[in-house]
GROMACS .gro file of C-alpha atoms in nm:
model
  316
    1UNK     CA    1   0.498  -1.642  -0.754
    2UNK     CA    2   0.190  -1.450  -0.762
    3UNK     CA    3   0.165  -1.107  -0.547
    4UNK     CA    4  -0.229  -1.059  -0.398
    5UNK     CA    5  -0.377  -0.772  -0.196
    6UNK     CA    6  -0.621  -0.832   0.014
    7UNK     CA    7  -0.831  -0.477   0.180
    8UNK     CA    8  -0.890  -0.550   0.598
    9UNK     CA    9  -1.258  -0.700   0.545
   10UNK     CA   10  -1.111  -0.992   0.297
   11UNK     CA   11  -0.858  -1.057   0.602
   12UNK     CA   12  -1.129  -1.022   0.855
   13UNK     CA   13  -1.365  -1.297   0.661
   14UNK     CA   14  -1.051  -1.540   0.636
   15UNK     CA   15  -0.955  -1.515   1.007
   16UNK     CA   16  -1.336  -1.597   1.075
   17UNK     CA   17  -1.234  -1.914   0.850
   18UNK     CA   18  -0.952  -1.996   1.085
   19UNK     CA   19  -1.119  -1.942   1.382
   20UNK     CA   20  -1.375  -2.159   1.308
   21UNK     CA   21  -1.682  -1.944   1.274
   22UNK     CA   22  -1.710  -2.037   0.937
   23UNK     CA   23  -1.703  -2.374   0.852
   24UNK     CA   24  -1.864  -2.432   0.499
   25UNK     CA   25  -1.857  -2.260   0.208
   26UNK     CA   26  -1.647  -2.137  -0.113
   27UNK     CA   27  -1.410  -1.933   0.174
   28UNK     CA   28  -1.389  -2.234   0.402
   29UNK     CA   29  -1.295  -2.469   0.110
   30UNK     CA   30  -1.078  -2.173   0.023
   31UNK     CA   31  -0.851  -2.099   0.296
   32UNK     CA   32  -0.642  -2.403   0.371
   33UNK     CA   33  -0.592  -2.423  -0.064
   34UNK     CA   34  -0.459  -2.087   0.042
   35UNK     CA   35  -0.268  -2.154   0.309
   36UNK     CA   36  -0.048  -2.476   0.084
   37UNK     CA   37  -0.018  -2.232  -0.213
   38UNK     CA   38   0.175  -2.010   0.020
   39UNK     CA   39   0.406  -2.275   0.170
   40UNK     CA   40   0.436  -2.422  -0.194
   41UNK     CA   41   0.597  -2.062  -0.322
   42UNK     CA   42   0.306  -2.050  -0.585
   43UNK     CA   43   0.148  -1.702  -0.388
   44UNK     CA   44   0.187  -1.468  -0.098
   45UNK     CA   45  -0.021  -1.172   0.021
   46UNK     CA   46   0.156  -0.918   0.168
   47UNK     CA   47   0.029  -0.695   0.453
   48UNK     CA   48   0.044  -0.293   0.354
   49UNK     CA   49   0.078  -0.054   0.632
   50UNK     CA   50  -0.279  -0.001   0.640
   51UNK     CA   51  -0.334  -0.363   0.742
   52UNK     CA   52  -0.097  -0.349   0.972
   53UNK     CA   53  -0.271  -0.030   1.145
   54UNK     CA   54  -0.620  -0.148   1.120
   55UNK     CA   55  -0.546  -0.487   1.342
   56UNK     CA   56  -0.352  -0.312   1.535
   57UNK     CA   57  -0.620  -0.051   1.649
   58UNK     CA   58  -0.865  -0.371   1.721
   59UNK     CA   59  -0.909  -0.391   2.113
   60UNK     CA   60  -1.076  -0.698   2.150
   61UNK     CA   61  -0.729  -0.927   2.270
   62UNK     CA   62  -0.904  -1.246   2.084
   63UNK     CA   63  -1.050  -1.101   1.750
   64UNK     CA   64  -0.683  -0.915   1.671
   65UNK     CA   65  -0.471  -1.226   1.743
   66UNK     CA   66  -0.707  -1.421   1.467
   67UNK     CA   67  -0.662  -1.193   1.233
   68UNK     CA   68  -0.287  -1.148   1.334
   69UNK     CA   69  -0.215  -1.498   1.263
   70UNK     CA   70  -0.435  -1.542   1.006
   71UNK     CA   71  -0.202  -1.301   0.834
   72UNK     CA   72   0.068  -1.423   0.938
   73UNK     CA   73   0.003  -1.767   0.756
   74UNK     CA   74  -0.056  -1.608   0.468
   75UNK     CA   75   0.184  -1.321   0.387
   76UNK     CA   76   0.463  -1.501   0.613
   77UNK     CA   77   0.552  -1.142   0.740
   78UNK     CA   78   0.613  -0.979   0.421
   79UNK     CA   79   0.479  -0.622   0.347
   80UNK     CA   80   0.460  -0.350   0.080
   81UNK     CA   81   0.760  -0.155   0.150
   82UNK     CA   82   0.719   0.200   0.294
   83UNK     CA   83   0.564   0.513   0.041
   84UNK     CA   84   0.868   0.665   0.109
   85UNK     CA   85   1.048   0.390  -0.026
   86UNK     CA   86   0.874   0.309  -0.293
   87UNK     CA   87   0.873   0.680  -0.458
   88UNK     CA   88   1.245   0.707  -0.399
   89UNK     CA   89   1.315   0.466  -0.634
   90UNK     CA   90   1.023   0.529  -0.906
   91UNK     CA   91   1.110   0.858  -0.892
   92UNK     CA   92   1.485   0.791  -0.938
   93UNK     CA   93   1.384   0.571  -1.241
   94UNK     CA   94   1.147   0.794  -1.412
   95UNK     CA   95   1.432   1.121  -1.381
   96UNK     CA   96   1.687   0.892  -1.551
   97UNK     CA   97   1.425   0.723  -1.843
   98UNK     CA   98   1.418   1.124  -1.872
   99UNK     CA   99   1.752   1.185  -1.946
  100UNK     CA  100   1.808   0.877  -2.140
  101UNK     CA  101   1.965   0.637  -1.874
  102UNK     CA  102   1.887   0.347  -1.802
  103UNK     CA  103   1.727   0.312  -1.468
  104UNK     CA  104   1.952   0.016  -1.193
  105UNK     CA  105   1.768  -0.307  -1.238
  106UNK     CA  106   1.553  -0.399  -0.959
  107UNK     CA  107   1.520  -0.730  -0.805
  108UNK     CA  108   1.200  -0.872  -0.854
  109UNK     CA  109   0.942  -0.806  -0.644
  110UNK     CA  110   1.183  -0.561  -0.477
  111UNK     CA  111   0.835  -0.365  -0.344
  112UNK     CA  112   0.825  -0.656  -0.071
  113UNK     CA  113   0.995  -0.701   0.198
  114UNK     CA  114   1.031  -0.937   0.507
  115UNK     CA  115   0.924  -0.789   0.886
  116UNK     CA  116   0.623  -0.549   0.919
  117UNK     CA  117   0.809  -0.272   1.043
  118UNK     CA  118   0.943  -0.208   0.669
  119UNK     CA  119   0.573  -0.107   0.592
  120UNK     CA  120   0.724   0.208   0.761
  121UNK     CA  121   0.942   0.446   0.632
  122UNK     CA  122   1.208   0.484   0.928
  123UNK     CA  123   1.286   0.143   0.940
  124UNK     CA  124   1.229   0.060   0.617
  125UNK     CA  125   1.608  -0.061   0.499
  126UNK     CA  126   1.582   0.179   0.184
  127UNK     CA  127   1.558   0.456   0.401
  128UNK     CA  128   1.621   0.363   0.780
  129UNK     CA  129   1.934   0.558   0.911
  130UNK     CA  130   2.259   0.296   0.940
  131UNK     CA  131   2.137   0.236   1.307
  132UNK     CA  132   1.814   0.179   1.226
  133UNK     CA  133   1.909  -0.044   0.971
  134UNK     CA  134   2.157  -0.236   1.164
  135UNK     CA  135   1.883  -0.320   1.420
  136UNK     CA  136   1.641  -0.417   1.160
  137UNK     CA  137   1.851  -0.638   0.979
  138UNK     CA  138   1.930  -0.800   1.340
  139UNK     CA  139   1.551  -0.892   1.387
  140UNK     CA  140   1.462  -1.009   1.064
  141UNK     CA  141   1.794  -1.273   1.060
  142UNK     CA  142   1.697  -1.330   1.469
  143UNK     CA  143   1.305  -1.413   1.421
  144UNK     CA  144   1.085  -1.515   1.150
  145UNK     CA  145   0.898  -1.257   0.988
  146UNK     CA  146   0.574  -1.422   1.028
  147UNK     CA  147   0.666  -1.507   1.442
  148UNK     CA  148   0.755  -1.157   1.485
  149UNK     CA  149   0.428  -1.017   1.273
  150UNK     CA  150   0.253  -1.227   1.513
  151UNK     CA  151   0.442  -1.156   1.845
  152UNK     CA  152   0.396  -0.761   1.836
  153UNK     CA  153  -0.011  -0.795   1.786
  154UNK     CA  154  -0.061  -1.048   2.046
  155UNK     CA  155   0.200  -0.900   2.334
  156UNK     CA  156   0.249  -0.563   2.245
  157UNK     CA  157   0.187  -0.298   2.548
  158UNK     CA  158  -0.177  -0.224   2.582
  159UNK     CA  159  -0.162   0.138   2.704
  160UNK     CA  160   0.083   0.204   2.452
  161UNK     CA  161  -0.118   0.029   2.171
  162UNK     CA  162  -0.403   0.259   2.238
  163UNK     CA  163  -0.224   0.543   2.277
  164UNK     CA  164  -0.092   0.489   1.920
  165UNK     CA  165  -0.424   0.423   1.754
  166UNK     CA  166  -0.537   0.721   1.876
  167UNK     CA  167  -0.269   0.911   1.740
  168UNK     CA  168  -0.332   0.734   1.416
  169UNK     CA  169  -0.690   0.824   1.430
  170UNK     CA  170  -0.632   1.186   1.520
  171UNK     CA  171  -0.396   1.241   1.198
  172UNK     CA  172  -0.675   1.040   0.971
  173UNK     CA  173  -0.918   1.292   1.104
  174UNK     CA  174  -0.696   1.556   1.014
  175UNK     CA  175  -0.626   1.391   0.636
  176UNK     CA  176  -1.002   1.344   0.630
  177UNK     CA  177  -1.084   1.720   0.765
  178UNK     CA  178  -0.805   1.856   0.470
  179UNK     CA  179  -0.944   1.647   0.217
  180UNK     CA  180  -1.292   1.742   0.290
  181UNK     CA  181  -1.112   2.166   0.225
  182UNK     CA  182  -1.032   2.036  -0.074
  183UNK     CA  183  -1.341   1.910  -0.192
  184UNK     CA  184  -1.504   2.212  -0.076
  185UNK     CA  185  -1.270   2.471  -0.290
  186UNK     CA  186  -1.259   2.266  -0.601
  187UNK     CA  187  -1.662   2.155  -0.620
  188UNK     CA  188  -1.747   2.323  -0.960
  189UNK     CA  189  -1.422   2.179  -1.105
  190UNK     CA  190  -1.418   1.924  -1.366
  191UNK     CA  191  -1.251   1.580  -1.263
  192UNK     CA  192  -0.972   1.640  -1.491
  193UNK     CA  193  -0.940   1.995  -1.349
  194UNK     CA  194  -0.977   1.816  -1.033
  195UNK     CA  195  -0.677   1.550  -1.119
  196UNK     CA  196  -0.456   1.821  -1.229
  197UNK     CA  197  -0.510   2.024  -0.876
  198UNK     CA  198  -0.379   1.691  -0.732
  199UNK     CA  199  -0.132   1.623  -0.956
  200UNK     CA  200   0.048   1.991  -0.906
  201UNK     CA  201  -0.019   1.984  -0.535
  202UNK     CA  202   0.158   1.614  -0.542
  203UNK     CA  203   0.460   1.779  -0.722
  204UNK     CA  204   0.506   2.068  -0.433
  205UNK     CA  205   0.465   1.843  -0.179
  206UNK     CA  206   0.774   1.622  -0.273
  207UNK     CA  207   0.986   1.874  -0.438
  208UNK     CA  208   1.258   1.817  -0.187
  209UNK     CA  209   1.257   1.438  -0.298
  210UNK     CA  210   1.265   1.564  -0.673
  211UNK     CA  211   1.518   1.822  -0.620
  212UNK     CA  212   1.766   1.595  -0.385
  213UNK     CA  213   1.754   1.298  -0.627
  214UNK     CA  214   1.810   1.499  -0.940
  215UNK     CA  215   2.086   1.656  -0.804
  216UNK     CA  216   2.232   1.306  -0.691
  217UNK     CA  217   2.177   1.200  -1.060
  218UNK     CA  218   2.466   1.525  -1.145
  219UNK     CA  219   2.144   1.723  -1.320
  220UNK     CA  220   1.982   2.077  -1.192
  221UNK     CA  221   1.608   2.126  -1.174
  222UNK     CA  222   1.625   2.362  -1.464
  223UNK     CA  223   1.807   2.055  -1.652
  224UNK     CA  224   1.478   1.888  -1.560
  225UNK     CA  225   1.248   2.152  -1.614
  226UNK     CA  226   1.400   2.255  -1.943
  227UNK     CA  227   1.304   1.915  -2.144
  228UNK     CA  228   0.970   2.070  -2.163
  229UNK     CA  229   0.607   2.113  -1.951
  230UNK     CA  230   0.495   1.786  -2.117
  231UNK     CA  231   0.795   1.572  -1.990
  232UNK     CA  232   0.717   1.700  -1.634
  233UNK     CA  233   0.366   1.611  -1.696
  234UNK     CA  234   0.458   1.225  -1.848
  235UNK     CA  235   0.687   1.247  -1.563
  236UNK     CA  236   0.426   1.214  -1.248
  237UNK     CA  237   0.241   0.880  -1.447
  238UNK     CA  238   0.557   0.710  -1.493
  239UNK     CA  239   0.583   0.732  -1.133
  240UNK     CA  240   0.369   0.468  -0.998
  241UNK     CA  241   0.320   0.556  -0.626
  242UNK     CA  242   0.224   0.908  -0.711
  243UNK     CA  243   0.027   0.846  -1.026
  244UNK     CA  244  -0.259   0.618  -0.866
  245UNK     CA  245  -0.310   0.832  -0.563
  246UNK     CA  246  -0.328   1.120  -0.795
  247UNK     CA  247  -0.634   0.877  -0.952
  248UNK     CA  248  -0.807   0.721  -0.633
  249UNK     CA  249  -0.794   1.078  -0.448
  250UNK     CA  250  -0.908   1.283  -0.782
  251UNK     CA  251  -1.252   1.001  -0.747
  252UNK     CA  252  -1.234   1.020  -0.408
  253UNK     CA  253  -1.257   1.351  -0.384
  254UNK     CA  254  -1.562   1.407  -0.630
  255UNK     CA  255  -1.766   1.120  -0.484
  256UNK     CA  256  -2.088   1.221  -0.326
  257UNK     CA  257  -2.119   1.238   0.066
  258UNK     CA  258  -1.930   1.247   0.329
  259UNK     CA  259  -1.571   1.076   0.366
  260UNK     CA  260  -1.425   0.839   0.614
  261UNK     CA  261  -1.109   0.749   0.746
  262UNK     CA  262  -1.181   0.408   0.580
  263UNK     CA  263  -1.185   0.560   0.265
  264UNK     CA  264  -0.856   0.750   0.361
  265UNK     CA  265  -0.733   0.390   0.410
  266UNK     CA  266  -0.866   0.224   0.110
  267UNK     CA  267  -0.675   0.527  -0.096
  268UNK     CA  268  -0.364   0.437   0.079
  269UNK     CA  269  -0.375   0.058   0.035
  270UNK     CA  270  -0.480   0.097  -0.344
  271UNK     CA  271  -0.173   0.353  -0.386
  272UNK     CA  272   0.052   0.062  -0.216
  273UNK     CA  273  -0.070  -0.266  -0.378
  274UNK     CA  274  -0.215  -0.176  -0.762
  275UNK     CA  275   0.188  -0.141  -0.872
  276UNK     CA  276   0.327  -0.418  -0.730
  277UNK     CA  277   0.046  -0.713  -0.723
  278UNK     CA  278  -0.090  -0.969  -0.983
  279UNK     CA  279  -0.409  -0.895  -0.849
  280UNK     CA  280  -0.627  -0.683  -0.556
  281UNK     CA  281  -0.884  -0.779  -0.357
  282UNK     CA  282  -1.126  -0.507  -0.229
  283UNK     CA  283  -1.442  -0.365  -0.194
  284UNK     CA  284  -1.660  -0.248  -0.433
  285UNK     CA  285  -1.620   0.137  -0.460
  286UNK     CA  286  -1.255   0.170  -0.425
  287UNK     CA  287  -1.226  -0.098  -0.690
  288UNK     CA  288  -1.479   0.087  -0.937
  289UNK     CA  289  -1.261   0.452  -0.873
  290UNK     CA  290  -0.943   0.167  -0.975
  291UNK     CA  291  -1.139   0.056  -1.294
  292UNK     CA  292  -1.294   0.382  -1.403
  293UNK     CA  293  -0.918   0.507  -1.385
  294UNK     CA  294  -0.815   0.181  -1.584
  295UNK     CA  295  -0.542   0.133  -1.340
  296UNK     CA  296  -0.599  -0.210  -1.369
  297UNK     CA  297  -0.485  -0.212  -1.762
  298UNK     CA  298  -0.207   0.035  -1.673
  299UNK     CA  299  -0.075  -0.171  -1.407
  300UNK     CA  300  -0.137  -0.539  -1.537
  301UNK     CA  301  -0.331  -0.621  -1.215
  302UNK     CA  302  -0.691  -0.821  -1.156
  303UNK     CA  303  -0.936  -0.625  -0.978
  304UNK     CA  304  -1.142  -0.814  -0.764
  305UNK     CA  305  -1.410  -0.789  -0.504
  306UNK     CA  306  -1.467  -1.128  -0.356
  307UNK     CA  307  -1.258  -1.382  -0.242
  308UNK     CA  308  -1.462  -1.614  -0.401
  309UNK     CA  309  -1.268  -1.521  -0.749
  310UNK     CA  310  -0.964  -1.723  -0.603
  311UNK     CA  311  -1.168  -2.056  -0.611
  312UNK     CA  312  -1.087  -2.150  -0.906
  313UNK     CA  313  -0.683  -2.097  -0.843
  314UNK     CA  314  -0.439  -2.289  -0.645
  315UNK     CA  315  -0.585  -2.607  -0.710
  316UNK     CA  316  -0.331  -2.890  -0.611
   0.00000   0.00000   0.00000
C-alpha cells in the first residue's frame, strides 16, 4: 500500500471535486480513481496534524465539512502519528545503531495510526498516559476512524472551536515572531553555518528526550558523548523527524521576505510526511527547499506539486 501526503490546498481542490464545483478535468476524472484505490488497499493519504488544524480553523460550517469528508474518504481517519512520537522512537533507534544494537523491529507503516487525535502527542498511544490511552483505545474500537474524523469537524462546539484556533494562531505568531529573531541574528551566516545553528539548537531543545532514553537503554550521556563529536553529529541525520526540520527550517530561514504561519505549517507537514510516505504532494517552494536538500533521495519519496502527477496511477 502506498503512503501519499497531500499539503491543505491539494485537499481543498479535491473537496471542490466532491462538492461538485468541479466537474471536468484531470482532478475530476481523478478523484473517484482515488477514492476505489483507497477502498481497494492499493493507497491511503493520511491527514498530519497540520491538516487537521487548518480545517479545523475554517469557519464557514459548509466549506469545512467538504473538506472534512473529503478527507475522510480518503485517509479513512488515519494520521501521521504525533512529533513526539515519532522522535521517541527514531531517537531510540539511532542511540542503539550507536552502540551496536539492533534497534526493535517496527511494524510497517508504524508512523500511521487510526483516529485523528493520535496526530497529537497526549493522546497519541505511544505516549498518552494509561488513562489517556485507555479512552483512546475505547473510541477507536467504538467508532470508525473516518466517522469520528468526520463527526468532530462537522459538530464540534463553535465557541470552543474558535477559541482554539485562536490559540493556535497566537502560538504560530509566536513560532513565526522567534523564527523571524533567528533570521535576524544569523543573516551574514552561511546556510551550512545556518544548518548547524539549527542543528545544535535542535539538540538542547530535546536533551531531556536524549538523556531519559539513553539512560533507559542502561548507557550515560558521557557513554554517548564519548564515541566521538562525529557520531553525535551522524547521530541527528539518522534521526528522521529532526533531520528534515533541521533542512526545511535552515531554507526557510534564509529565504527572502517575510514569513508566514503557512510556511510555519508547510515546515511542519514536510517534517511529518517526507519519512514516512511513498510520495508528497505540495506546493512549489516547500517542495524546492525538499529537493535542494535532496530529502527526496534520502528518504525514497516522490516530490510532487500537482495532483495531476497521480493520473497516470490507480488505474483499474
Amino acid at each position: 500500500m502506498e503512503i501519499i501526503f497531500l499539503d491543505q490546498n491539494k485537499w481543498i481542490e479535491l473537496a471542490q471535486v466532491h462538492s461538485g464545483r468541479i466537474k471536468g478535468g484531470p482532478i475530476a476524472q481523478l478523484f473517484p480513481r482515488l477514492v476505489a484505490a483507497v477502498r481497494e488497499g492499493r493507497v491511503l493519504f493520511p491527514l498530519s496534524v497540520a491538516n487537521i488544524m487548518e480545517t479545523a480553523k475554517r469557519n464557514d460550517d459548509v466549506s469545512r465539512r467538504l473538506i472534512a469528508e473529503t478527507q475522510a474518504m480518503l485517509s479513512l481517519g488515519y494520521v501521521h502519528r504525533s512529533r513526539a512520537a515519532r522522535i521517541e522512537v527514531e531517537l531510540r533507534a539511532a542511540i542503539q545503531r550507536r552502540f551496536g544494537i539492533e534497534p526493535e523491529r517496527m511494524p510497517t507503516h508504524w508512523a500511521i495510526a487510526p483516529g485523528f487525535m493520535q496526530a497529537f502527542e497526549p493522546m497519541d498511544e505511544l505516549m498518552a498516559s494509561p488513562g489517556e490511552l485507555a479512552r483512546v483505545r475505547r473510541m477507536t474500537s467504538l467508532v470508525d476512524p473516518a466517522a469520528l474524523y468526520l463527526n468532530y469537524m462537522v459538530t464540534q462546539d463553535d465557541t470552543r472551536r474558535r477559541e482554539a484556533n485562536a490559540k493556535l494562531s497566537e502560538g504560530l505568531s509566536a513560532l513565526v515572531a522567534q523564527i523571524e529573531g533567528r533570521r535576524a541574528r544569523f543573516a551574514s551566516e552561511s546556510l551550512d553555518m545556518r544548518r548547524r545553528i539549527y542543528a545544535a539548537q535542535s539538540w538542547v531543545d530535546h536533551l531531556d528526550v536524549l538523556n531519559r532514553i539513553v539512560a533507559a537503554l542502561g548507557y550515560s550521556f558521557d557513554d554517548l558523548s564519548a564515541l566521538g563529536d562525529s557520531t553525535m553529529r551522524a547521530l541527528l541525520e539518522d534521526v528522521p523527524t529532526m533531520n528534515v526540520e533541521v533542512e526545511m527550517a535552515t531554507r526557510l530561514e534564509a529565504k527572502t521576505g517575510t514569513l508566514s504561519a503557512n510556511d510555519v505549517l508547510d515546515m511542519q507537514s514536510f517534517y511529518t510526511a517526507i519519512p514516512y510516505s511513498d510520495r508528497v504532494i505540495a506546493e512549489k517552494a516547500a517542495i524546492s527547499h525538499a529537493q535542494q536538500a535532496k530529502l527526496d533521495s534520502k528518504y525514497g519519496v516522490i516530490l510532487s506539486r500537482s495532483l495531476e502527477d497521480l493520473s497516470g496511477h490507480y488505474v483499474s
